[in-house]
Every structure is written in structure tokens, then in C-alpha cells.
């Protein structure tokens, strides 16, 4: 058997929204071999010989995965055991049924059920998880229409989704339990409407709750295999939901900071753009394509241009100390975000520059791929002390990234001049410090490397602010 593949990791940096008494350690949660092979058509189906389950792996790990896949092609029994049976046998609770208390077969445990569960799907000694897992399953059934909802209002489903996610947010150990329950309820589900809602809920959760590093590759391949095998009559919509799951899984597992506790407004917004392209969280190419009918000649995203221009206009006669450093009110930022998604200019929507600045930073931060693509990251941190090398990287970037970054640098240059920074206390160094994490994404989890790279990221961006000639985008930002 080939060596175990270490799944790509993400840094679960806690903010004040995560319960401080959670002491769960994911590092020894599952045996590492349990997440190394491709998914099956259901949780207990046949093996898959297509090496497509690599969405969340960096390039060097994809090569390892391909080598393991070649081994599994000639060893299907081992393939099944590693992908499903071993994970189940080592991590799932044994459930019993009937008067004689016979063990429930694995295929039944991992197939849709209309009944309640009596214990968590995954073995645990955590009393909180043991209790909350049963409540989560009821909520999942309620969302999917398999159980009568307590609330019949128009936004009741979003309320249920928020309740599920808040439980997972407060207790990290519960997150994999949520996902294995969703896998179960979307496997051999005889009701089309229920099945679609199950996939919808999974996509919503993946917008806010990352699975553990040991479980994420297993979940990736379950979703990928579903994309290849499902043949429901409404396959088109199901396919789009599963695609949304893959994209969100890839995105949330690549983030270095976990989002704050989800609000009802954010979940409703997330649901609105499960399938339709949003201005936030999409790729630059998709965003440009989204606006081609409204702004066919605009070289940069409309959202970037309009937020930047409104912020410059607002601060022209109202310079504010700590701009880009002081956060805007979260609720008002979300309201403004919704307005922008409807193509409404924010010019008359707010007079608080911190709200505009926060939303602009959010847009950069949530790009599907960082503004400076990952393959250029090492070059950037290596060029942190050399202006010529830093500037030379600009010519290597893809054209959309180059123009958007050039526009951002020109925008920051306007705030870095002495007459402005003397009032805002945000000179080129401070501006680069707050903006660099929104343009570059560090992939390492080593604290010392992260600390050193953060300084280099900031210095790299500072070099661009101080030395880059941005006259090529003067037509976009005079």
C-alpha cells in the first residue's frame, strides 16, 4: 500500500466567536490512511478510477495522489478499504436496531433515513457533541423537508441553517459530524426535493465551516464522485449544487483565517449566490464576464472601481484616522454588500468611510484565487527588499490580475502621500500592512515562517506603493 497522503491544511485561527473551552485536537482524529483515495458513487459504492478528487490539494500533493491512484487501479479491494471501510470501521459509532439489538449494517448507517438517530455518527467521548449531534440531525431533517419544521415563515430554512452552523462554529468537533450526516442524507435519498435541499445545505455550510484536515479530502471525493454518477431528473440543478460544494470546499480549506460566526443576513446572501456568480468570492475572469453586458469595455471589476471611487470621494474632504485599519460596522457592511450585488452604487448608501474600506478589503480578500496568484507567492516574498525585482513580477502576472493590482497600487498611492497620511496615520507601511494579507495568501502553517512571511509580504507591497509606475491605469483612476 502506498504511503498516506497528507491532506492540504488550513489554519483555524480562532476569533472571539469560537468557544474558548473547546480543546478538541484534530491531529489524531482519524487515521491518515482513511483519506487517501477516491470517492465512490455512494458512501459504500464501488471504486472510482478517475483521478478527479484533487480539488483541494496543492500541486506537489496532487502528484502524490496520482501515484496512489495508479496503485489503486490495480488494487480495487484495497481502494475501497482505504476510502470507505477503514474510515467507517475506525471512526463511526455502532448503531443497533430491533429487539435483539443487532448492529445496523454500514450501508444502512450511511444511507438516507426518515428516522431520528440515537447517537452521533462519529465516535466521540465529548458529551456536548453527543447531545448536539442528535439536535443537528433533527435540524438537517427539518431543512430538507423530512421532518416538520417548527417555524413556517419564509426565511425558516435560513434560520435552521444558521442554527446548524452556529452549533458547528461553537464546537469544532461537531463539524465533521455535520458533514457525515449530510453525506448520509444525500445518499440513496428517494425524494428529489429532499436530496436537492440536502446538497443546498451542504453548500451553505461549506461557506462558513471548514471540515477537519483529515476529513476534507474524503468529503471532496464524495462530492466529486456525485458529480460523475447522479442521474436524477433534475440533474442539472443537482450538478450545479455539487459544483458549488466543490468550489466552496476548496476555498474554505485554503483560507488562513476562519470567518466570524455566520449571521442570518450572510447565510441568506450565501444562499442567493449558491449557483449564480457573485461579485464576491468569484474569480476575476468570472467577475469580468458577469459585468460584460453592463460594462463591456471596463478592464477591471465594476465593484472594485465603484468602491474605490466612492471612498476617494468621501475622504476628499473628510480624511479619517485609521482608514483601512479601523473596521466598519459588520451589519452595515453586509447591507452595503447586498446593494452592490444588485448593481447599486454605494455613493448614497453610506457616509462612513470605514464601511466602504471594509467592504473593499473584503472584496479583495474573498477573491476565489488571491489577487497575486499562489504560484507567484514565493517570488514576491523573495523580492521584498528589491524594488526592481518586485516591479518585474507585475509583468509576469496574468493580464486581469496585473490590471487589477495596478489599479489597487495607484489607489493606495493616493492615500500614502504625506498630506493625507499625516491625518489618517496610514502611510505606505501601514497601508501595506493591512492590505498585503488581502492580496497574498501564505500556505505554510509554521508559525515562525508565517510571521517572517507576513513581514516580507508587507514589504513587497510597500515597494510597489513607493516605486511602481501606475500611469497605465490613469484612464481608470486619474
Short mmCIF file of C-alpha atoms in Angstrom, two decimals:
data_model
loop_
_atom_site.label_atom_id
_atom_site.label_comp_id
_atom_site.label_asym_id
_atom_site.label_seq_id
_atom_site.Cartn_x
_atom_site.Cartn_y
_atom_site.Cartn_z
CA UNK A 1 0.00 0.00 0.00
CA UNK A 2 1.35 3.41 -0.85
CA UNK A 3 2.19 5.88 1.85
CA UNK A 4 -0.56 8.03 3.29
CA UNK A 5 -1.27 11.33 1.64
CA UNK A 6 -1.33 14.30 3.97
CA UNK A 7 -4.30 16.47 3.01
CA UNK A 8 -3.80 20.15 2.45
CA UNK A 9 -4.12 22.02 5.72
CA UNK A 10 -5.88 25.20 6.70
CA UNK A 11 -5.19 27.38 9.69
CA UNK A 12 -8.12 27.56 12.08
CA UNK A 13 -7.22 30.82 13.75
CA UNK A 14 -9.86 31.47 16.36
CA UNK A 15 -11.55 34.79 16.79
CA UNK A 16 -13.73 35.71 19.72
CA UNK A 17 -16.67 33.88 18.17
CA UNK A 18 -15.22 30.43 18.90
CA UNK A 19 -15.81 28.97 22.33
CA UNK A 20 -12.63 29.18 24.39
CA UNK A 21 -13.29 25.92 26.21
CA UNK A 22 -13.03 23.76 23.10
CA UNK A 23 -9.93 21.60 23.46
CA UNK A 24 -10.53 19.21 20.60
CA UNK A 25 -7.42 18.04 18.76
CA UNK A 26 -7.94 17.17 15.11
CA UNK A 27 -4.38 15.93 14.72
CA UNK A 28 -5.18 12.38 15.82
CA UNK A 29 -8.88 12.35 15.00
CA UNK A 30 -8.69 9.85 12.15
CA UNK A 31 -6.08 7.52 10.81
CA UNK A 32 -4.35 9.35 7.97
CA UNK A 33 -4.79 6.44 5.57
CA UNK A 34 -8.53 6.93 5.66
CA UNK A 35 -8.42 9.98 3.44
CA UNK A 36 -6.18 8.94 0.58
CA UNK A 37 -8.29 7.53 -2.20
CA UNK A 38 -11.11 8.48 -4.50
CA UNK A 39 -14.76 8.65 -3.56
CA UNK A 40 -17.44 6.22 -4.58
CA UNK A 41 -20.84 6.69 -6.12
CA UNK A 42 -22.29 6.48 -2.64
CA UNK A 43 -20.62 6.20 0.71
CA UNK A 44 -20.38 2.44 0.28
CA UNK A 45 -20.33 2.06 -3.51
CA UNK A 46 -17.73 0.84 -5.96
CA UNK A 47 -14.34 2.39 -6.52
CA UNK A 48 -13.62 5.21 -8.92
CA UNK A 49 -10.74 5.08 -11.36
CA UNK A 50 -10.88 8.74 -12.36
CA UNK A 51 -8.35 10.88 -10.57
CA UNK A 52 -10.57 13.91 -10.18
CA UNK A 53 -10.72 14.20 -6.43
CA UNK A 54 -7.78 16.56 -6.13
CA UNK A 55 -9.51 19.91 -5.95
CA UNK A 56 -8.12 20.91 -2.58
CA UNK A 57 -4.59 19.60 -2.93
CA UNK A 58 -1.56 21.73 -3.82
CA UNK A 59 0.41 20.62 -6.92
CA UNK A 60 3.04 18.54 -5.12
CA UNK A 61 0.35 16.60 -3.27
CA UNK A 62 -1.65 16.09 -6.46
CA UNK A 63 1.35 14.22 -7.87
CA UNK A 64 1.39 12.00 -4.77
CA UNK A 65 -2.33 11.46 -5.14
CA UNK A 66 -1.91 10.45 -8.79
CA UNK A 67 0.74 7.88 -7.83
CA UNK A 68 -1.57 6.42 -5.19
CA UNK A 69 -4.40 6.37 -7.68
CA UNK A 70 -2.31 4.27 -10.08
CA UNK A 71 -1.77 1.79 -7.25
CA UNK A 72 -5.49 1.63 -6.51
CA UNK A 73 -6.36 0.95 -10.15
CA UNK A 74 -4.68 -2.42 -9.72
CA UNK A 75 -5.93 -2.99 -6.19
CA UNK A 76 -9.64 -2.13 -6.04
CA UNK A 77 -10.22 -4.04 -2.82
CA UNK A 78 -7.55 -2.01 -1.08
CA UNK A 79 -9.00 1.10 -2.68
CA UNK A 80 -12.42 0.50 -1.14
CA UNK A 81 -10.96 -0.38 2.23
CA UNK A 82 -8.91 2.79 2.44
CA UNK A 83 -11.56 5.10 1.10
CA UNK A 84 -14.61 3.92 2.97
CA UNK A 85 -14.38 0.78 5.07
CA UNK A 86 -11.39 1.77 7.14
CA UNK A 87 -12.77 5.24 7.81
CA UNK A 88 -16.10 3.77 8.86
CA UNK A 89 -14.71 0.94 10.96
CA UNK A 90 -12.35 3.21 12.88
CA UNK A 91 -14.48 6.31 13.31
CA UNK A 92 -18.21 5.62 13.14
CA UNK A 93 -20.38 4.65 16.05
CA UNK A 94 -22.01 1.23 16.02
CA UNK A 95 -25.77 1.63 15.85
CA UNK A 96 -28.19 -1.15 16.82
CA UNK A 97 -31.74 -1.94 15.75
CA UNK A 98 -34.62 -4.26 16.63
CA UNK A 99 -35.47 -6.14 19.80
CA UNK A 100 -32.32 -8.22 19.58
CA UNK A 101 -30.13 -5.16 19.23
CA UNK A 102 -28.46 -6.27 16.03
CA UNK A 103 -25.83 -3.94 14.61
CA UNK A 104 -27.08 -1.70 11.82
CA UNK A 105 -25.23 -2.55 8.56
CA UNK A 106 -22.79 0.08 7.39
CA UNK A 107 -24.71 0.53 4.14
CA UNK A 108 -27.82 1.41 6.16
CA UNK A 109 -25.94 3.72 8.51
CA UNK A 110 -24.70 5.68 5.55
CA UNK A 111 -27.95 5.89 3.61
CA UNK A 112 -30.80 8.38 3.91
CA UNK A 113 -33.26 7.74 6.72
CA UNK A 114 -36.55 9.25 7.79
CA UNK A 115 -35.89 8.16 11.37
CA UNK A 116 -34.02 10.01 14.09
CA UNK A 117 -30.57 8.86 15.16
CA UNK A 118 -29.92 7.75 18.73
CA UNK A 119 -26.22 8.59 18.88
CA UNK A 120 -23.67 10.57 16.84
CA UNK A 121 -22.45 9.10 13.56
CA UNK A 122 -18.79 9.54 14.56
CA UNK A 123 -17.49 8.04 17.79
CA UNK A 124 -16.78 10.63 20.45
CA UNK A 125 -16.38 10.99 24.21
CA UNK A 126 -17.39 14.64 24.09
CA UNK A 127 -20.70 14.97 25.95
CA UNK A 128 -21.55 18.19 24.15
CA UNK A 129 -21.11 16.54 20.76
CA UNK A 130 -23.15 13.51 21.85
CA UNK A 131 -26.06 15.81 22.67
CA UNK A 132 -25.72 18.35 19.87
CA UNK A 133 -25.28 15.71 17.14
CA UNK A 134 -28.83 14.47 17.74
CA UNK A 135 -30.19 18.02 17.57
CA UNK A 136 -28.23 18.72 14.39
CA UNK A 137 -29.72 15.67 12.70
CA UNK A 138 -33.23 16.90 13.53
CA UNK A 139 -32.36 20.31 12.09
CA UNK A 140 -30.96 18.73 8.91
CA UNK A 141 -34.16 16.71 8.52
CA UNK A 142 -36.16 19.89 9.06
CA UNK A 143 -34.19 21.82 6.43
CA UNK A 144 -34.55 19.01 3.90
CA UNK A 145 -38.29 18.71 4.50
CA UNK A 146 -38.02 15.22 6.02
CA UNK A 147 -39.31 16.49 9.35
CA UNK A 148 -41.98 19.09 10.04
CA UNK A 149 -40.41 22.50 10.63
CA UNK A 150 -41.08 24.34 13.86
CA UNK A 151 -41.07 27.66 12.01
CA UNK A 152 -43.05 28.06 8.80
CA UNK A 153 -42.01 31.64 7.98
CA UNK A 154 -40.50 32.47 4.61
CA UNK A 155 -36.92 32.52 5.92
CA UNK A 156 -37.30 29.47 8.19
CA UNK A 157 -34.79 27.42 6.21
CA UNK A 158 -32.13 30.09 6.55
CA UNK A 159 -32.83 30.27 10.28
CA UNK A 160 -32.35 26.50 10.55
CA UNK A 161 -29.11 26.70 8.55
CA UNK A 162 -27.79 29.43 10.87
CA UNK A 163 -28.65 27.30 13.91
CA UNK A 164 -26.75 24.32 12.47
CA UNK A 165 -23.73 26.44 11.59
CA UNK A 166 -23.65 28.18 14.95
CA UNK A 167 -23.54 24.78 16.65
CA UNK A 168 -20.63 23.80 14.42
CA UNK A 169 -18.98 27.15 14.97
CA UNK A 170 -19.04 26.81 18.76
CA UNK A 171 -17.76 23.22 18.75
CA UNK A 172 -15.18 22.27 16.12
CA UNK A 173 -15.55 18.54 16.81
CA UNK A 174 -19.17 18.79 15.69
CA UNK A 175 -18.27 19.98 12.18
CA UNK A 176 -17.29 16.61 10.73
CA UNK A 177 -20.39 15.14 12.36
CA UNK A 178 -22.49 17.70 10.48
CA UNK A 179 -20.86 16.76 7.18
CA UNK A 180 -21.09 12.99 7.65
CA UNK A 181 -24.79 13.43 8.49
CA UNK A 182 -25.25 15.44 5.29
CA UNK A 183 -23.40 12.77 3.32
CA UNK A 184 -25.77 10.20 4.77
CA UNK A 185 -28.91 12.15 3.98
CA UNK A 186 -27.78 12.78 0.39
CA UNK A 187 -27.01 9.10 -0.24
CA UNK A 188 -29.80 6.94 -1.73
CA UNK A 189 -32.34 9.64 -0.92
CA UNK A 190 -35.60 8.63 -2.68
CA UNK A 191 -37.07 12.15 -2.56
CA UNK A 192 -35.78 14.56 -5.16
CA UNK A 193 -36.79 17.70 -3.27
CA UNK A 194 -35.13 16.45 -0.09
CA UNK A 195 -31.97 15.48 -1.96
CA UNK A 196 -31.60 18.92 -3.54
CA UNK A 197 -32.13 20.67 -0.22
CA UNK A 198 -29.52 18.42 1.37
CA UNK A 199 -26.94 19.46 -1.20
CA UNK A 200 -28.01 23.08 -0.81
CA UNK A 201 -27.44 22.88 2.95
CA UNK A 202 -24.04 21.26 2.46
CA UNK A 203 -23.01 24.11 0.14
CA UNK A 204 -24.20 26.69 2.66
CA UNK A 205 -22.26 25.06 5.49
CA UNK A 206 -19.12 24.93 3.35
CA UNK A 207 -19.29 28.70 3.04
CA UNK A 208 -18.64 29.06 6.76
CA UNK A 209 -17.49 25.80 8.40
CA UNK A 210 -14.29 24.04 7.29
CA UNK A 211 -14.17 20.28 7.88
CA UNK A 212 -11.16 18.85 9.68
CA UNK A 213 -7.94 18.43 7.73
CA UNK A 214 -8.34 14.64 7.94
CA UNK A 215 -11.93 14.64 6.65
CA UNK A 216 -11.77 17.26 3.91
CA UNK A 217 -10.23 15.05 1.20
CA UNK A 218 -12.81 12.34 1.90
CA UNK A 219 -15.60 14.92 1.57
CA UNK A 220 -14.03 16.27 -1.61
CA UNK A 221 -14.10 12.87 -3.27
CA UNK A 222 -17.64 12.12 -2.12
CA UNK A 223 -18.79 15.32 -3.82
CA UNK A 224 -16.65 14.71 -6.91
CA UNK A 225 -17.98 11.19 -7.36
CA UNK A 226 -21.52 12.50 -7.03
CA UNK A 227 -20.87 14.88 -9.92
CA UNK A 228 -20.00 11.86 -12.06
CA UNK A 229 -22.76 9.42 -11.14
CA UNK A 230 -26.01 11.13 -10.13
CA UNK A 231 -28.79 10.80 -12.70
CA UNK A 232 -31.80 12.43 -11.06
CA UNK A 233 -34.34 14.01 -13.37
CA UNK A 234 -33.23 17.40 -12.10
CA UNK A 235 -29.59 16.53 -12.61
CA UNK A 236 -28.76 19.99 -13.91
CA UNK A 237 -29.62 21.71 -10.64
CA UNK A 238 -28.05 18.96 -8.54
CA UNK A 239 -24.89 19.17 -10.62
CA UNK A 240 -24.71 22.92 -10.01
CA UNK A 241 -25.17 22.48 -6.26
CA UNK A 242 -22.45 19.82 -6.10
CA UNK A 243 -20.17 22.11 -8.11
CA UNK A 244 -20.88 24.88 -5.61
CA UNK A 245 -19.88 22.47 -2.83
CA UNK A 246 -16.56 21.67 -4.52
CA UNK A 247 -15.73 25.34 -5.06
CA UNK A 248 -16.64 26.31 -1.51
CA UNK A 249 -14.74 23.38 -0.01
CA UNK A 250 -11.65 24.34 -1.97
CA UNK A 251 -11.98 27.97 -0.93
CA UNK A 252 -12.62 27.47 2.78
CA UNK A 253 -9.80 24.93 3.07
CA UNK A 254 -7.35 27.40 1.52
CA UNK A 255 -8.18 30.26 3.86
CA UNK A 256 -5.78 31.08 6.67
CA UNK A 257 -8.36 32.76 8.88
CA UNK A 258 -11.78 31.37 9.73
CA UNK A 259 -14.69 33.73 9.19
CA UNK A 260 -16.69 35.16 12.06
CA UNK A 261 -19.83 33.46 13.34
CA UNK A 262 -22.33 33.49 10.44
CA UNK A 263 -25.33 35.80 10.64
CA UNK A 264 -28.78 35.27 9.12
CA UNK A 265 -28.12 38.01 6.56
CA UNK A 266 -24.86 36.37 5.46
CA UNK A 267 -26.46 32.95 5.13
CA UNK A 268 -29.32 34.38 3.07
CA UNK A 269 -26.80 36.17 0.85
CA UNK A 270 -24.76 32.98 0.52
CA UNK A 271 -27.88 31.04 -0.48
CA UNK A 272 -28.74 33.63 -3.10
CA UNK A 273 -25.40 33.07 -4.83
CA UNK A 274 -25.01 29.32 -4.48
CA UNK A 275 -25.35 28.89 -8.22
CA UNK A 276 -25.35 32.42 -9.66
CA UNK A 277 -21.97 34.14 -9.77
CA UNK A 278 -21.43 36.68 -7.01
CA UNK A 279 -19.16 39.68 -7.22
CA UNK A 280 -17.61 38.40 -4.00
CA UNK A 281 -15.71 35.13 -3.87
CA UNK A 282 -15.56 34.56 -7.62
CA UNK A 283 -12.55 34.58 -9.92
CA UNK A 284 -11.54 37.76 -11.72
CA UNK A 285 -12.44 36.18 -15.05
CA UNK A 286 -15.93 35.28 -13.80
CA UNK A 287 -16.49 38.75 -12.36
CA UNK A 288 -15.45 40.44 -15.61
CA UNK A 289 -17.70 38.06 -17.53
CA UNK A 290 -20.57 38.86 -15.14
CA UNK A 291 -20.41 42.56 -16.00
CA UNK A 292 -19.82 42.28 -19.76
CA UNK A 293 -23.38 43.31 -20.65
CA UNK A 294 -23.47 46.29 -18.27
CA UNK A 295 -19.85 47.40 -18.63
CA UNK A 296 -18.46 45.77 -21.78
CA UNK A 297 -15.34 47.96 -22.04
CA UNK A 298 -14.38 48.15 -18.36
CA UNK A 299 -10.99 46.48 -17.80
CA UNK A 300 -11.40 45.97 -14.06
CA UNK A 301 -14.33 44.73 -11.95
CA UNK A 302 -17.05 47.33 -11.55
CA UNK A 303 -17.25 46.59 -7.83
CA UNK A 304 -13.55 47.43 -7.38
CA UNK A 305 -13.84 50.68 -9.31
CA UNK A 306 -17.04 51.95 -7.74
CA UNK A 307 -15.99 51.22 -4.15
CA UNK A 308 -12.58 52.80 -4.70
CA UNK A 309 -14.02 55.92 -6.33
CA UNK A 310 -16.68 56.35 -3.66
CA UNK A 311 -14.10 56.03 -0.93
CA UNK A 312 -11.81 58.59 -2.56
CA UNK A 313 -14.73 60.98 -3.00
CA UNK A 314 -15.87 60.52 0.60
CA UNK A 315 -12.40 61.07 2.04
CA UNK A 316 -11.57 64.04 -0.19
CA UNK A 317 -12.94 66.47 2.38
CA UNK A 318 -13.26 64.03 5.28
CA UNK A 319 -9.92 62.37 5.99
CA UNK A 320 -10.36 59.77 8.72
CA UNK A 321 -7.71 58.47 11.06
CA UNK A 322 -7.12 54.72 10.75
CA UNK A 323 -8.72 54.31 7.33
CA UNK A 324 -8.40 50.65 6.24
CA UNK A 325 -7.29 49.74 9.77
CA UNK A 326 -10.46 50.54 11.72
CA UNK A 327 -13.23 48.06 10.79
CA UNK A 328 -16.67 49.21 9.74
CA UNK A 329 -19.86 48.00 11.40
CA UNK A 330 -20.40 44.40 10.26
CA UNK A 331 -24.15 44.72 9.75
CA UNK A 332 -23.80 47.89 7.69
CA UNK A 333 -21.02 46.32 5.64
CA UNK A 334 -23.33 43.40 4.81
CA UNK A 335 -26.15 45.79 3.86
CA UNK A 336 -23.82 47.67 1.53
CA UNK A 337 -22.58 44.38 0.09
CA UNK A 338 -26.14 43.40 -0.83
CA UNK A 339 -26.72 46.75 -2.51
CA UNK A 340 -23.58 46.34 -4.60
CA UNK A 341 -24.63 42.81 -5.60
CA UNK A 342 -27.73 44.46 -7.07
CA UNK A 343 -25.54 46.86 -9.07
CA UNK A 344 -26.48 49.84 -6.89
CA UNK A 345 -23.78 52.44 -6.39
CA UNK A 346 -22.77 52.83 -2.74
CA UNK A 347 -22.26 56.60 -3.16
CA UNK A 348 -25.53 57.48 -1.43
CA UNK A 349 -25.73 54.40 0.78
CA UNK A 350 -23.19 55.38 3.43
CA UNK A 351 -21.24 58.32 4.77
CA UNK A 352 -18.89 56.19 6.86
CA UNK A 353 -15.56 55.65 5.07
CA UNK A 354 -14.72 52.69 7.32
CA UNK A 355 -17.70 50.76 5.93
CA UNK A 356 -16.56 51.36 2.35
CA UNK A 357 -12.96 50.48 3.21
CA UNK A 358 -14.02 47.28 4.99
CA UNK A 359 -16.14 46.16 2.05
CA UNK A 360 -13.33 46.91 -0.40
CA UNK A 361 -10.87 44.85 1.66
CA UNK A 362 -13.45 42.07 1.86
CA UNK A 363 -13.77 42.01 -1.91
CA UNK A 364 -10.02 41.61 -2.38
CA UNK A 365 -9.78 39.02 0.39
CA UNK A 366 -12.65 36.88 -0.91
CA UNK A 367 -11.42 36.53 -4.50
CA UNK A 368 -11.53 32.86 -5.40
CA UNK A 369 -7.81 32.93 -6.10
CA UNK A 370 -5.69 35.62 -4.45
CA UNK A 371 -5.10 38.77 -6.46
CA UNK A 372 -1.45 37.75 -6.71
CA UNK A 373 -1.84 34.08 -7.72
CA UNK A 374 -0.34 31.42 -5.49
CA UNK A 375 2.34 30.42 -7.99
CA UNK A 376 3.91 33.88 -7.64
CA UNK A 377 3.89 33.93 -3.84
CA UNK A 378 7.48 32.74 -3.35
CA UNK A 379 8.76 35.23 -5.91
CA UNK A 380 7.02 38.04 -4.05
CA UNK A 381 8.42 37.23 -0.62
CA UNK A 382 11.88 36.72 -2.13
CA UNK A 383 11.70 40.20 -3.68
CA UNK A 384 10.67 42.02 -0.52
CA UNK A 385 13.88 44.10 -0.40
CA UNK A 386 14.46 44.66 -4.11
CA UNK A 387 12.24 47.25 -5.85
CA UNK A 388 13.30 46.21 -9.35
CA UNK A 389 12.54 42.53 -8.68
CA UNK A 390 9.20 43.40 -7.11
CA UNK A 391 8.18 45.54 -10.07
CA UNK A 392 9.34 42.87 -12.54
CA UNK A 393 6.82 40.43 -11.06
CA UNK A 394 4.00 42.66 -12.32
CA UNK A 395 4.82 41.78 -15.94
CA UNK A 396 4.59 38.07 -15.16
CA UNK A 397 1.05 38.21 -13.79
CA UNK A 398 -1.99 37.22 -15.88
CA UNK A 399 -3.45 40.31 -17.55
CA UNK A 400 -6.60 40.63 -15.38
CA UNK A 401 -4.54 40.29 -12.18
CA UNK A 402 -1.96 42.75 -13.44
CA UNK A 403 -4.51 45.46 -14.24
CA UNK A 404 -6.48 44.98 -11.02
CA UNK A 405 -3.31 45.04 -8.89
CA UNK A 406 -2.02 48.08 -10.78
CA UNK A 407 -5.30 49.86 -10.02
CA UNK A 408 -5.06 48.93 -6.34
CA UNK A 409 -1.49 50.23 -6.08
CA UNK A 410 -2.44 53.53 -7.74
CA UNK A 411 -5.36 53.78 -5.32
CA UNK A 412 -3.07 53.19 -2.30
CA UNK A 413 -0.55 55.68 -3.65
CA UNK A 414 -3.20 58.39 -3.34
CA UNK A 415 -3.58 57.59 0.37
CA UNK A 416 0.16 57.33 1.01
CA UNK A 417 1.07 60.92 0.15
CA UNK A 418 2.20 62.95 3.16
CA UNK A 419 -0.71 65.43 3.27
CA UNK A 420 -3.13 62.52 3.55
CA UNK A 421 -1.15 60.09 5.72
CA UNK A 422 -0.33 62.84 8.24
CA UNK A 423 -4.04 62.95 9.05
CA UNK A 424 -5.02 59.29 8.59
CA UNK A 425 -1.84 57.93 10.25
CA UNK A 426 -1.75 55.40 7.41
CA UNK A 427 1.47 55.83 5.47
CA UNK A 428 2.80 53.38 2.86
CA UNK A 429 4.00 50.98 5.57
CA UNK A 430 0.69 50.90 7.42
CA UNK A 431 -1.36 50.66 4.25
CA UNK A 432 0.77 47.75 3.07
CA UNK A 433 0.46 46.05 6.43
CA UNK A 434 -3.35 45.95 6.28
CA UNK A 435 -3.66 45.28 2.54
CA UNK A 436 -0.96 42.64 1.96
CA UNK A 437 -2.97 39.78 3.56
CA UNK A 438 -5.82 40.59 1.15
CA UNK A 439 -3.56 40.22 -1.90
CA UNK A 440 -1.23 37.37 -0.94
CA UNK A 441 -2.06 34.08 0.78
CA UNK A 442 0.60 32.26 2.74
CA UNK A 443 0.22 28.48 2.52
CA UNK A 444 2.57 27.45 5.31
CA UNK A 445 1.28 26.66 8.81
CA UNK A 446 4.62 27.04 10.56
CA UNK A 447 4.18 30.00 12.98
CA UNK A 448 7.74 31.23 12.55
CA UNK A 449 7.50 31.11 8.75
CA UNK A 450 4.11 32.80 8.82
CA UNK A 451 5.49 35.61 10.96
CA UNK A 452 8.53 36.12 8.74
CA UNK A 453 6.48 35.92 5.55
CA UNK A 454 3.96 38.46 6.85
CA UNK A 455 6.76 41.00 7.17
CA UNK A 456 8.03 40.18 3.67
CA UNK A 457 4.51 40.35 2.18
CA UNK A 458 4.08 43.81 3.67
CA UNK A 459 7.47 44.99 2.42
CA UNK A 460 6.79 43.64 -1.07
CA UNK A 461 3.53 45.57 -1.34
CA UNK A 462 5.19 48.65 0.15
CA UNK A 463 7.82 48.55 -2.60
CA UNK A 464 5.05 48.62 -5.21
CA UNK A 465 3.31 51.53 -3.49
CA UNK A 466 6.55 53.50 -3.34
CA UNK A 467 8.10 52.65 -6.71
CA UNK A 468 5.58 51.28 -9.21
CA UNK A 469 4.65 53.47 -12.18
CA UNK A 470 0.86 53.16 -12.38
CA UNK A 471 0.24 55.58 -15.23
CA UNK A 472 -1.04 52.70 -17.38
CA UNK A 473 -4.30 52.76 -15.40
CA UNK A 474 -4.62 56.55 -15.27
CA UNK A 475 -7.66 56.26 -17.54
CA UNK A 476 -9.36 54.21 -14.83
CA UNK A 477 -8.20 56.29 -11.87
CA UNK A 478 -6.97 59.79 -12.79
#
